Amino acid sequence: MNPFSSGTCLRDMIRAIRACKTAAEERAVVRKECAAIRASINEDDQDYRHRNLAKLMFIQMLGYPTHFGQMECLKLIASAGFPEKRIGYLGLMLLLDEREEVLMLVTNSLKQDLNHSNQYIVGLALCALGNICSAEMARDLAPEVERLLQFRDPNIRKKAALCSIRIIKKVPALAENFINCAASLLKEKHHGVLITGVQLCADLCKVSSEALEYFRKKCTEGLVRTLRDIVNSPYSPEYDISGVTDPYLHIRLLKLLRILGQGDADASDRMTDILAQVATKTESNKNAGNAILYECVETIMSIEDDGGLRVLAINILGKFLSNRDNNIRYVALNMLMRATTLGAQAVQRHRATILDCVKDSDASIRKRALDLLYLLVNDNNVKPLIKELIEYLEVSDQEFKGDLTAKICSLVEKFSSEKIWYIDQMLKVLSEAGNFVKDEVWHALIVVISNASDLHGYTVRALYRAFLTSTEQETLVRVAVWCIGEYGDMLVNNVGMLDIEDPITVTECDAVDAVEVAIKRHTSDLTTKAMALIALLKLSSRFPSYSERIKGIIVQNKGNVVLELQQRSIEFNRILQKHPKFRSALVERMPVLDEATFSGRRAGSLPTAISTSSGAPSNLPNGIAKPATAPIPDLLDLSSDDVPAPSFSGGDFLQDLLGVDLSPTPAPSGADMPPKASTDVLLDLLSIGMPLPVQTGLSASDILSSSQDDKAPFVNFNGLASLSSLSANATSPANAAPMMDLLDGRGPGPQKSEENDQAYPSLVAYESSSLRVMFNFSKQRGSPQTTLIQATFTNLSSNVYNDFLFQAAVPKFLQLHLDPASSNTLPASGDGSITQNLKVTNSQHGKKSLVMRVRIAYKTNNKDVLEERQINNFPQNL
Amino acid sequence: MIHFVLLISRQGKVRLTKWYSPYSQKERTKVIRELGGVILNRGPKLCNFVDWRGFKVVYKRYASLYFCMCIDQDDNELEVLEIIHHFVEILDRYFGSVCELDLIFNFHKAYYILDELLLAGELQESSKKTVARLIAAQDSLVETAKEQASSISNIIAQATK
C-alpha cells in the first residue's frame, strides 16, 4: 500500500514528515496527506474521521492551512461517544478561533454537552467554551455555565469558573449574574476551585464596580483568613512546591486583595497584618517563594498604606536587585519602576545598582533598567548620570543604541538648565550615535543653537571638530553643515572664543572643504545634500573669494538625478550668476528661530508637518520676530492688504529656503511637485486615484503663464516658489504677482481673487476665455467633514452651450455626491447661469485639503467641446 | 492572562501551540517566527523574560525544548515560570521521563494535559495529582469505548459470518 494514502495512521504520517530532508519534500508529503484527508472527508468516512482530524491538527501545527477540516470537528463533537467528542473538541480549539463563522454552528452541541450526564463530556464542553467562545456564544450559554458553578464535582466547578471569566470578558454586562456564585466559590476548600474562584472574582472586579464593592464588603475578611490559613498550613505533599504550600493560590489571593485594597483605606487596613507576615516569613531562596514575595510587594505598593509596609517592600526589592539570578533582578527593576511613582527617594538609593543593570549583558534587563533610570533622573543627578550613559553609548550594542540615544536625548532636553551643557551633550550623542537620533531631536538642537547667540562660535567650532572625526553620523553632518553655513565666518575668525576652548585654525578653504565632503559623501541622503547645497550658497556670500569654487561645486549637481537637488543647484547657480545684488541679503544669517513655536509644533507630534501648509498663523512669529533685520520676509511678505491669512508667511519661507525643515517625504509640502505639475498632471486622469498633495505653485503658475509671454524669468519664480513650499493658500495670484515684480522688475497687473463675507471665500474654480466656474462653500452644522459646494457656471462666449455636462472626480479620501444641474443649456454672454450642488465629505478633514478634477462637456455651434481641469486651490480646512 | 503557549524545539520546530487570544493563522506563523528568532538566540545565562510587542514572554528551556508563555505586562513572571515547570512535571509523570519524541507522536495527549492545567488563559489546577487523575480517568473512558467498539464489531463479524 502506498504509505501516503489515507490508510496511514497518524504515527506513520508523523514519521514520514519527520523523515523529510527539505521543506519542499515536507510540503509534498503534507499535500498528499491533505488530498487523502479531503477525499476521505468527501466520502464521509466515519471510521477515519478522528484519525483525519488528528492528522490535520499536526499539519496545522506545522503552519499549513486546514480550514477544510473545520466541519469534521463539528461532526465529531455531534457524535455520541466520548473518544470522538474528545478529539472533536480538541480540533475545534486548535483549528478554529472565535472569529470563524463556523463556530456558531457548534453552539447547540455545546449546549447539549454542558447538560450531559457524563461529567467528563461536560468538562470538554466547558474547556472549549472557555478557550474559544465568541460574544454571541457567551450570551447564549452563560446560564448553563452559571448553573455549572454549583455542580457537584469540584473539577467541573473550577472549569466553569474559568469559563465564566471568558464570558464576562466577552460580555461585561453579564458580570452581575456571576457575582453571587463567585463569592460562594471563595469559601471552598478544594484548591483548584479556590484558585479559579479567586481569579474569577478578580476579573469580575475589573469589569464591574458593583462586584468590586460587593467583594470588598463581604469577602475581604474571608480572603485574609484563607491567606492566613494557607500561609500557616502544615506541609502537604500534594501542593508543596519547594517548601511553600501552593504558591499559585498565594499569588492569586494576594492579587485579589490588591484589587480590593486599592483606593480603600478600610479594606487595606484589614490586610496589612497578613501582608507583613507574608513579606517577612516567605522563603526567598527558591523561585516559588520569590514569586510570592514579588506579588506581595506589588500588593503592598498598590494598597493604601502609611508607609511602614512600603519600607519593607522596598527592602525586599533591594534584596532582589542584588540577587545573582537575572530573573529576580528583572522583576525587581520592573517593580521599582512602579515604586517610583510612590516615592522616588527610596528607589534613588539603588541608583548605582540600576546603572550597572543598564550595562548588563542581558537585553531584557538593560531595557528595564534604562526605563527605570529614566524615571529616576532629576536636576541633582542628571549630569553624572548623563555622563555615564554617554560613556556607555560608546560601547553598547548596536541594537540597544537606538533606545539609549532616544532616552539620553530626551533627558538632556528635559534637564537642560544651561545651553552650553545641552549643546555639549548633544554633540557627544551626535558623534557617537548620530544615526539613531530622530529628526525632531536635531531640529530642536538647531533651534537651541540659533537662540544661543553667544555660543554660535563655540558651537560651530566644536561641530567642525566633531565632523572631522566622525563623518559617518548622518545627523551630526547635517547639524554641522547647517552651522557652518550659518556661522562659517565665526568658524574662521574664531569669534566668541570661550575660555574652555582649545584654539583652532580653520581657513575659509577648510570650511568649504568640509561642506564639500558632506555633499560628496555617498552615504549622505537627500536632506543632508540639500542642506549642504544651501550651506554652500551661504558660504559663497560669507567667503566671496571662494565664490567661484563654490559655484563649481553647485554646478556639479545640476545634473543630479534627484530632482530636488537638481532644481536647487540650478536655482542657486542662477542666484550666484544673475542676482549678485540679492545674494548677500538672501543668504543672511537666519533670524533666531522661535523656540516656543517649535516646541508647540513638536507637541503636535507631527515633526514632518513643519513644512506643510497648515497652521499658518503659528508659523508667523518666526519671520515676524525681527522683520527689520530679515530682508527676505520683507521682500516676500506678500500678505498685502486683503489676502486672508495666507499660510505663506515670510518666516515659513525663510525657514524652508534654508532647509531646516526639508523633509524627505514630500507628501504635503508641494516642494517636489510643481515642476511635475507644470508638465502635465492636469490632464492625467489616472492620477486622480492617488491623493495629490495640494500644490500651489501650480495654479498660480498656470494663471500666470497664460498672461506671460516671456517665460524665462518665470522659471526663476517657479523655482523659488517650489523651494519655499508655497502652500495651499498662496495660490491667489495676488500673492505671486509681487514676487514676480521683485525678481523680474515688471509684472502683470495685480489680479485679486474675489473676496467674500462668508466663512469660506468663494472660489473661481476655473476660468477660461469661454467659461467661468464659481464655487460657493458652506458647511452643515455639526458635520465639519462635509462641505456643500454650489457650482455656478457662466458662459463668457457669445454662443449658447447645449448639452452642458459637469463631471467631477475626487481622490479616495474624499466622497463626492453630485446633485442634478439646474439646466443643461447655458445662455450666451453671461446672460444666466447653471447651478449645481456638490456635497464633498473629507475623511481626512483637517489633514488634507480638498482636491478635485473636473470635466466639462458641452456643445456649441454643433461642435463638442471638452474642458478638463484639476482644482486644488480650495480653501483650507474644508 | 496567558495569551498563548508555545513549545519550540531548538531547531525552531513547533511542537505545541495553544492560543487563548484570537490570532489568525497568518499572525500565528508570524508570532512563532518572531519569537523563535528572539528566544532561540538568547544566551543560557540570561533572564527568562523577553519584552515583546507590549507583552512579556516567559520561556524556559528543558533539554531540547523551549516552553514559552506570553503574558500581560502586569502579570507575575516568576509565577509563570513556576507554571511552566508545573506543566513539565505533569508531562514527565504522564509519559515517564518525557522527551521531545513523546510530545511529537503524542501531541494530542500533551494538549489534553494542557487543557486540564490551563483554561481561558488562567491556571486551573495546582495539584499535579489531580491533573494526572483526571487524564487517567478520561484515557480509560476512551479505552473502554474502544474495547466496546471492537467487541461489537467482533459480534457483527461473527454474526455475518
Coordinates of N, CA and C in Angstrom, one line a residue, chain A residues 196-361:
Chain A
T196 N -9.4 29.1 41.0 CA -10.2 29.7 39.9 C -11.3 30.6 40.4
G197 N -11.8 30.4 41.5 CA -12.8 31.3 42.1 C -12.2 32.6 42.4
V198 N -11.1 32.6 43.0 CA -10.4 33.9 43.3 C -10.1 34.7 42.0
Q199 N -9.7 33.9 41.0 CA -9.4 34.5 39.7 C -10.6 35.1 39.1
L200 N -11.7 34.4 39.2 CA -13.0 34.9 38.7 C -13.4 36.2 39.4
C201 N -13.2 36.2 40.7 CA -13.6 37.4 41.5 C -12.7 38.6 41.0
A202 N -11.4 38.3 40.8 CA -10.5 39.4 40.4 C -11.0 40.0 39.0
D203 N -11.4 39.1 38.1 CA -11.8 39.6 36.8 C -13.1 40.3 36.9
L204 N -14.0 39.8 37.8 CA -15.3 40.5 37.9 C -15.1 41.9 38.4
C205 N -14.1 42.1 39.3 CA -13.8 43.4 39.8 C -13.4 44.3 38.7
K206 N -12.7 43.8 37.8 CA -12.1 44.6 36.7 C -13.3 45.1 35.8
V207 N -14.3 44.3 35.6 CA -15.3 44.7 34.6 C -16.5 45.4 35.3
S208 N -16.7 45.2 36.6 CA -17.9 45.7 37.3 C -17.5 46.4 38.6
S209 N -17.8 47.6 38.8 CA -17.5 48.3 40.0 C -18.5 47.8 41.1
E210 N -19.6 47.3 40.7 CA -20.6 46.8 41.6 C -20.0 45.5 42.3
A211 N -19.4 44.7 41.5 CA -18.7 43.5 42.0 C -17.6 43.9 43.0
L212 N -16.9 44.9 42.6 CA -15.7 45.3 43.4 C -16.2 45.7 44.8
E213 N -17.3 46.5 44.8 CA -17.9 46.9 46.1 C -18.3 45.8 46.9
Y214 N -19.0 44.8 46.2 CA -19.6 43.7 46.9 C -18.5 42.8 47.6
F215 N -17.5 42.5 46.8 CA -16.4 41.7 47.3 C -15.7 42.4 48.4
R216 N -15.5 43.7 48.3 CA -14.7 44.5 49.2 C -15.4 44.4 50.6
K217 N -16.8 44.5 50.6 CA -17.5 44.5 51.8 C -17.6 43.1 52.4
K218 N -18.0 42.1 51.5 CA -18.4 40.8 52.0 C -17.2 39.8 52.1
C219 N -16.2 40.0 51.3 CA -15.2 38.9 51.2 C -13.8 39.2 51.7
T220 N -13.5 40.5 52.0 CA -12.1 40.8 52.4 C -11.7 40.0 53.6
E221 N -12.5 40.0 54.6 CA -12.2 39.3 55.8 C -11.9 37.8 55.5
G222 N -12.8 37.2 54.7 CA -12.7 35.8 54.4 C -11.4 35.5 53.6
L223 N -11.1 36.4 52.7 CA -9.9 36.2 51.9 C -8.6 36.3 52.8
V224 N -8.6 37.2 53.7 CA -7.5 37.4 54.6 C -7.3 36.1 55.4
R225 N -8.5 35.5 55.9 CA -8.4 34.3 56.7 C -7.9 33.2 55.8
T226 N -8.4 33.1 54.6 CA -7.9 32.0 53.7 C -6.4 32.1 53.5
L227 N -5.9 33.3 53.3 CA -4.5 33.5 53.0 C -3.7 33.1 54.3
R228 N -4.2 33.5 55.5 CA -3.5 33.2 56.7 C -3.4 31.7 56.8
D229 N -4.6 31.0 56.6 CA -4.6 29.5 56.7 C -3.5 28.9 55.8
I230 N -3.5 29.4 54.6 CA -2.6 28.7 53.6 C -1.1 29.1 54.0
V231 N -0.9 30.3 54.5 CA 0.5 30.6 54.9 C 0.9 29.7 56.0
N232 N 0.0 29.5 57.0 CA 0.4 28.7 58.1 C 0.1 27.3 58.0
S233 N -0.3 26.8 56.8 CA -0.7 25.4 56.7 C 0.5 24.5 56.9
P234 N 0.3 23.3 57.4 CA 1.4 22.4 57.6 C 1.8 21.8 56.2
Y235 N 2.9 21.1 56.1 CA 3.4 20.6 54.9 C 2.3 19.7 54.2
S236 N 2.0 19.9 53.0 CA 1.1 19.0 52.3 C 1.7 18.6 51.0
P237 N 2.0 17.4 50.8 CA 2.8 17.0 49.6 C 2.1 17.3 48.3
E238 N 0.8 17.3 48.3 CA 0.1 17.4 47.0 C 0.4 18.9 46.4
Y239 N 0.4 19.8 47.3 CA 0.5 21.2 46.9 C 1.9 21.9 47.1
D240 N 2.8 21.1 47.7 CA 4.0 21.7 48.1 C 4.9 22.0 46.9
I241 N 5.5 23.2 46.8 CA 6.5 23.5 45.8 C 7.6 24.2 46.5
S242 N 8.7 23.5 46.5 CA 10.0 23.9 47.2 C 9.7 24.6 48.6
G243 N 8.9 23.9 49.4 CA 8.7 24.3 50.8 C 7.6 25.3 51.0
V244 N 6.9 25.7 49.9 CA 5.8 26.6 50.0 C 4.5 25.8 49.6
T245 N 3.4 26.0 50.4 CA 2.2 25.3 50.0 C 1.5 26.1 49.0
D246 N 1.3 25.5 47.9 CA 0.5 26.1 46.8 C 0.8 27.6 46.5
P247 N 1.9 27.9 46.0 CA 2.3 29.4 45.7 C 1.2 30.0 44.7
Y248 N 0.6 29.2 43.9 CA -0.4 29.8 42.9 C -1.5 30.4 43.7
L249 N -2.0 29.6 44.7 CA -3.1 30.1 45.5 C -2.7 31.4 46.2
H250 N -1.5 31.4 46.8 CA -0.9 32.6 47.5 C -1.0 33.8 46.6
I251 N -0.5 33.6 45.4 CA -0.4 34.7 44.4 C -1.7 35.2 44.0
R252 N -2.7 34.3 43.8 CA -4.0 34.8 43.4 C -4.7 35.5 44.5
L253 N -4.5 35.0 45.7 CA -5.2 35.7 46.9 C -4.6 37.1 47.0
L254 N -3.2 37.2 46.9 CA -2.6 38.5 47.0 C -3.1 39.4 46.0
K255 N -3.3 38.9 44.8 CA -3.7 39.7 43.7 C -5.1 40.3 43.9
L256 N -6.0 39.4 44.4 CA -7.4 39.9 44.6 C -7.4 40.9 45.8
L257 N -6.6 40.6 46.8 CA -6.5 41.5 47.9 C -6.0 42.9 47.4
R258 N -5.1 42.9 46.5 CA -4.6 44.1 46.0 C -5.7 44.9 45.3
I259 N -6.6 44.2 44.5 CA -7.7 44.9 43.8 C -8.6 45.5 44.9
L260 N -8.9 44.7 45.9 CA -9.9 45.1 46.9 C -9.3 46.3 47.8
G261 N -8.0 46.3 48.0 CA -7.4 47.3 48.9 C -7.1 48.6 48.2
Q262 N -7.0 48.5 46.9 CA -6.6 49.7 46.1 C -7.7 50.8 46.3
G263 N -7.3 51.9 46.8 CA -8.3 53.0 46.9 C -9.3 52.9 48.1
D264 N -9.1 52.0 49.0 CA -10.0 51.8 50.1 C -9.2 51.6 51.3
A265 N -9.1 52.6 52.2 CA -8.2 52.5 53.4 C -8.7 51.4 54.3
D266 N -10.0 51.3 54.4 CA -10.5 50.4 55.4 C -10.1 48.9 55.0
A267 N -10.4 48.6 53.8 CA -10.0 47.2 53.3 C -8.5 47.0 53.4
S268 N -7.8 48.0 53.1 CA -6.3 47.9 53.1 C -5.8 47.7 54.6
D269 N -6.5 48.4 55.5 CA -6.1 48.2 56.9 C -6.3 46.8 57.3
R270 N -7.3 46.2 56.9 CA -7.6 44.8 57.3 C -6.6 43.8 56.8
M271 N -5.9 44.1 55.8 CA -5.0 43.1 55.2 C -3.5 43.4 55.6
T272 N -3.2 44.5 56.2 CA -1.8 44.8 56.5 C -1.1 43.7 57.3
D273 N -1.7 43.2 58.3 CA -1.1 42.2 59.1 C -0.6 41.0 58.3
I274 N -1.5 40.5 57.5 CA -1.2 39.3 56.8 C -0.1 39.6 55.7
L275 N -0.2 40.8 55.1 CA 0.8 41.1 54.1 C 2.2 41.2 54.8
A276 N 2.2 41.8 56.0 CA 3.5 41.9 56.7 C 4.0 40.4 57.0
Q277 N 3.1 39.6 57.3 CA 3.5 38.2 57.6 C 4.1 37.5 56.4
V278 N 3.4 37.7 55.3 CA 3.9 37.1 54.0 C 5.2 37.6 53.7
A279 N 5.3 38.9 53.8 CA 6.6 39.6 53.3 C 7.8 39.2 54.2
T280 N 7.5 38.9 55.5 CA 8.7 38.5 56.3 C 8.9 37.0 56.4
K281 N 7.9 36.2 56.3 CA 8.0 34.8 56.6 C 8.3 34.0 55.3
T282 N 8.1 34.5 54.1 CA 8.2 33.6 52.9 C 9.7 33.4 52.6
E283 N 10.0 32.1 52.4 CA 11.4 31.7 52.0 C 11.8 32.4 50.7
S284 N 13.0 33.0 50.6 CA 13.3 33.7 49.4 C 14.5 33.1 48.7
N285 N 14.7 31.8 48.9 CA 15.8 31.2 48.2 C 15.4 30.3 47.0
K286 N 14.1 30.2 46.8 CA 13.6 29.5 45.6 C 12.7 30.4 44.8
N287 N 12.5 30.0 43.6 CA 11.7 30.8 42.7 C 10.2 30.9 43.2
A288 N 9.7 29.8 43.7 CA 8.3 29.9 44.1 C 8.1 30.9 45.2
G289 N 9.0 30.9 46.2 CA 9.0 31.9 47.3 C 9.1 33.3 46.8
N290 N 10.0 33.5 45.8 CA 10.2 34.8 45.3 C 9.0 35.3 44.5
A291 N 8.4 34.4 43.8 CA 7.2 34.8 43.1 C 6.1 35.3 44.1
I292 N 6.0 34.7 45.2 CA 5.0 35.2 46.2 C 5.5 36.6 46.8
L293 N 6.8 36.7 47.1 CA 7.3 37.9 47.6 C 7.0 39.1 46.6
Y294 N 7.3 38.8 45.4 CA 7.1 39.7 44.3 C 5.6 40.2 44.2
E295 N 4.7 39.3 44.3 CA 3.3 39.6 44.3 C 2.9 40.4 45.5
C296 N 3.5 40.0 46.6 CA 3.2 40.7 47.9 C 3.7 42.1 47.9
V297 N 4.9 42.3 47.3 CA 5.4 43.7 47.2 C 4.5 44.5 46.4
E298 N 4.0 43.9 45.3 CA 3.2 44.7 44.4 C 1.9 45.1 45.1
T299 N 1.3 44.1 45.9 CA 0.1 44.5 46.6 C 0.4 45.6 47.7
I300 N 1.5 45.5 48.4 CA 1.8 46.5 49.4 C 1.9 47.9 48.7
M301 N 2.6 47.9 47.5 CA 2.7 49.2 46.8 C 1.4 49.7 46.4
S302 N 0.4 48.9 46.1 CA -0.8 49.4 45.5 C -1.8 49.8 46.5
I303 N -1.9 49.1 47.7 CA -2.9 49.4 48.6 C -2.6 50.7 49.4
E304 N -3.6 51.2 50.1 CA -3.5 52.4 50.9 C -2.7 52.1 52.1
D305 N -1.6 52.7 52.3 CA -0.8 52.3 53.5 C 0.0 53.5 54.0
D306 N 0.3 53.5 55.3 CA 1.0 54.7 55.8 C 2.5 54.7 55.5
G307 N 3.1 53.6 55.1 CA 4.5 53.6 54.7 C 5.3 52.6 55.4
G308 N 4.9 52.1 56.6 CA 5.6 51.1 57.3 C 5.9 49.9 56.4
L309 N 4.8 49.4 55.8 CA 4.9 48.2 54.9 C 5.8 48.5 53.7
R310 N 5.6 49.8 53.2 CA 6.3 50.1 52.0 C 7.8 50.0 52.2
V311 N 8.3 50.4 53.3 CA 9.7 50.3 53.6 C 10.2 48.9 53.5
L312 N 9.3 48.0 54.1 CA 9.6 46.6 54.0 C 9.7 46.1 52.5
A313 N 8.7 46.6 51.7 CA 8.6 46.2 50.3 C 9.8 46.7 49.6
I314 N 10.2 47.9 49.8 CA 11.4 48.4 49.0 C 12.6 47.6 49.4
N315 N 12.7 47.3 50.7 CA 13.9 46.5 51.1 C 13.9 45.1 50.4
I316 N 12.7 44.5 50.3 CA 12.7 43.3 49.6 C 13.2 43.4 48.2
L317 N 12.8 44.5 47.5 CA 13.2 44.8 46.1 C 14.7 45.0 46.1
G318 N 15.2 45.8 47.1 CA 16.7 46.0 47.2 C 17.4 44.7 47.2
K319 N 16.9 43.7 48.0 CA 17.5 42.4 48.1 C 17.4 41.7 46.7
F320 N 16.3 41.9 46.1 CA 16.1 41.3 44.8 C 17.1 41.8 43.8
L321 N 17.3 43.1 43.9 CA 18.2 43.8 42.9 C 19.6 43.3 43.0
S322 N 20.0 42.9 44.2 CA 21.4 42.4 44.4 C 21.5 40.9 44.2
N323 N 20.4 40.3 43.9 CA 20.4 38.8 43.7 C 21.2 38.5 42.4
R324 N 21.8 37.3 42.5 CA 22.6 36.9 41.3 C 21.7 36.4 40.1
D325 N 20.5 36.0 40.5 CA 19.6 35.4 39.4 C 19.1 36.6 38.6
N326 N 19.3 36.5 37.3 CA 18.8 37.5 36.4 C 17.3 37.7 36.4
N327 N 16.6 36.6 36.6 CA 15.1 36.7 36.6 C 14.7 37.6 37.8
I328 N 15.3 37.4 38.9 CA 14.9 38.2 40.1 C 15.3 39.7 39.9
R329 N 16.4 39.9 39.3 CA 16.8 41.3 39.0 C 15.8 42.0 38.1
Y330 N 15.4 41.2 37.1 CA 14.5 41.7 36.1 C 13.2 42.2 36.8
V331 N 12.6 41.3 37.6 CA 11.3 41.7 38.2 C 11.5 42.8 39.2
A332 N 12.7 42.9 39.9 CA 13.0 43.9 40.8 C 12.9 45.3 40.1
L333 N 13.6 45.3 38.9 CA 13.6 46.6 38.1 C 12.2 46.9 37.7
N334 N 11.5 45.9 37.3 CA 10.1 46.1 36.9 C 9.3 46.7 38.0
M335 N 9.5 46.2 39.2 CA 8.7 46.7 40.3 C 9.1 48.0 40.8
L336 N 10.4 48.3 40.8 CA 10.9 49.6 41.2 C 10.4 50.7 40.3
M337 N 10.2 50.3 39.1 CA 9.6 51.3 38.2 C 8.2 51.8 38.7
R338 N 7.5 50.8 39.1 CA 6.1 51.2 39.6 C 6.3 51.9 41.0
A339 N 7.3 51.6 41.7 CA 7.5 52.2 43.0 C 7.9 53.7 42.9
T340 N 8.5 54.0 41.8 CA 9.0 55.4 41.7 C 7.8 56.4 41.8
T341 N 6.6 55.9 41.3 CA 5.5 56.9 41.4 C 5.1 57.2 42.8
L342 N 5.4 56.2 43.7 CA 5.0 56.4 45.1 C 6.1 57.2 45.9
G343 N 7.3 56.9 45.7 CA 8.4 57.6 46.4 C 9.7 57.3 45.8
A344 N 10.1 58.3 45.0 CA 11.3 58.1 44.2 C 12.5 58.0 45.2
Q345 N 12.4 58.6 46.3 CA 13.6 58.8 47.2 C 14.1 57.4 47.6
A346 N 13.2 56.5 48.0 CA 13.6 55.2 48.4 C 14.3 54.4 47.2
V347 N 13.8 54.7 46.0 CA 14.4 54.0 44.9 C 15.8 54.6 44.5
Q348 N 15.9 55.9 44.8 CA 17.2 56.6 44.4 C 18.4 55.9 45.1
R349 N 18.1 55.3 46.2 CA 19.2 54.6 46.9 C 19.9 53.5 46.1
H350 N 19.1 53.0 45.2 CA 19.6 51.8 44.4 C 20.1 52.3 43.0
R351 N 20.3 53.6 42.9 CA 20.6 54.2 41.6 C 21.9 53.5 41.0
A352 N 22.9 53.4 41.8 CA 24.2 52.8 41.3 C 24.0 51.4 40.8
T353 N 23.2 50.6 41.5 CA 22.9 49.2 41.1 C 22.2 49.2 39.8
I354 N 21.2 50.2 39.7 CA 20.4 50.2 38.5 C 21.2 50.6 37.3
L355 N 22.2 51.6 37.5 CA 23.0 52.0 36.4 C 23.9 50.8 35.9
D356 N 24.3 49.9 36.9 CA 25.0 48.7 36.5 C 24.1 47.8 35.6
C357 N 22.9 47.8 35.9 CA 22.0 46.9 35.2 C 21.8 47.4 33.7
V358 N 21.9 48.8 33.6 CA 21.8 49.3 32.2 C 22.9 48.7 31.3
K359 N 24.0 48.4 32.0 CA 25.2 47.9 31.2 C 25.2 46.4 31.2
D360 N 24.1 45.7 31.7 CA 24.1 44.3 31.8 C 24.2 43.7 30.4
S361 N 24.6 42.4 30.3 CA 24.7 41.7 29.0 C 23.4 41.3 28.5

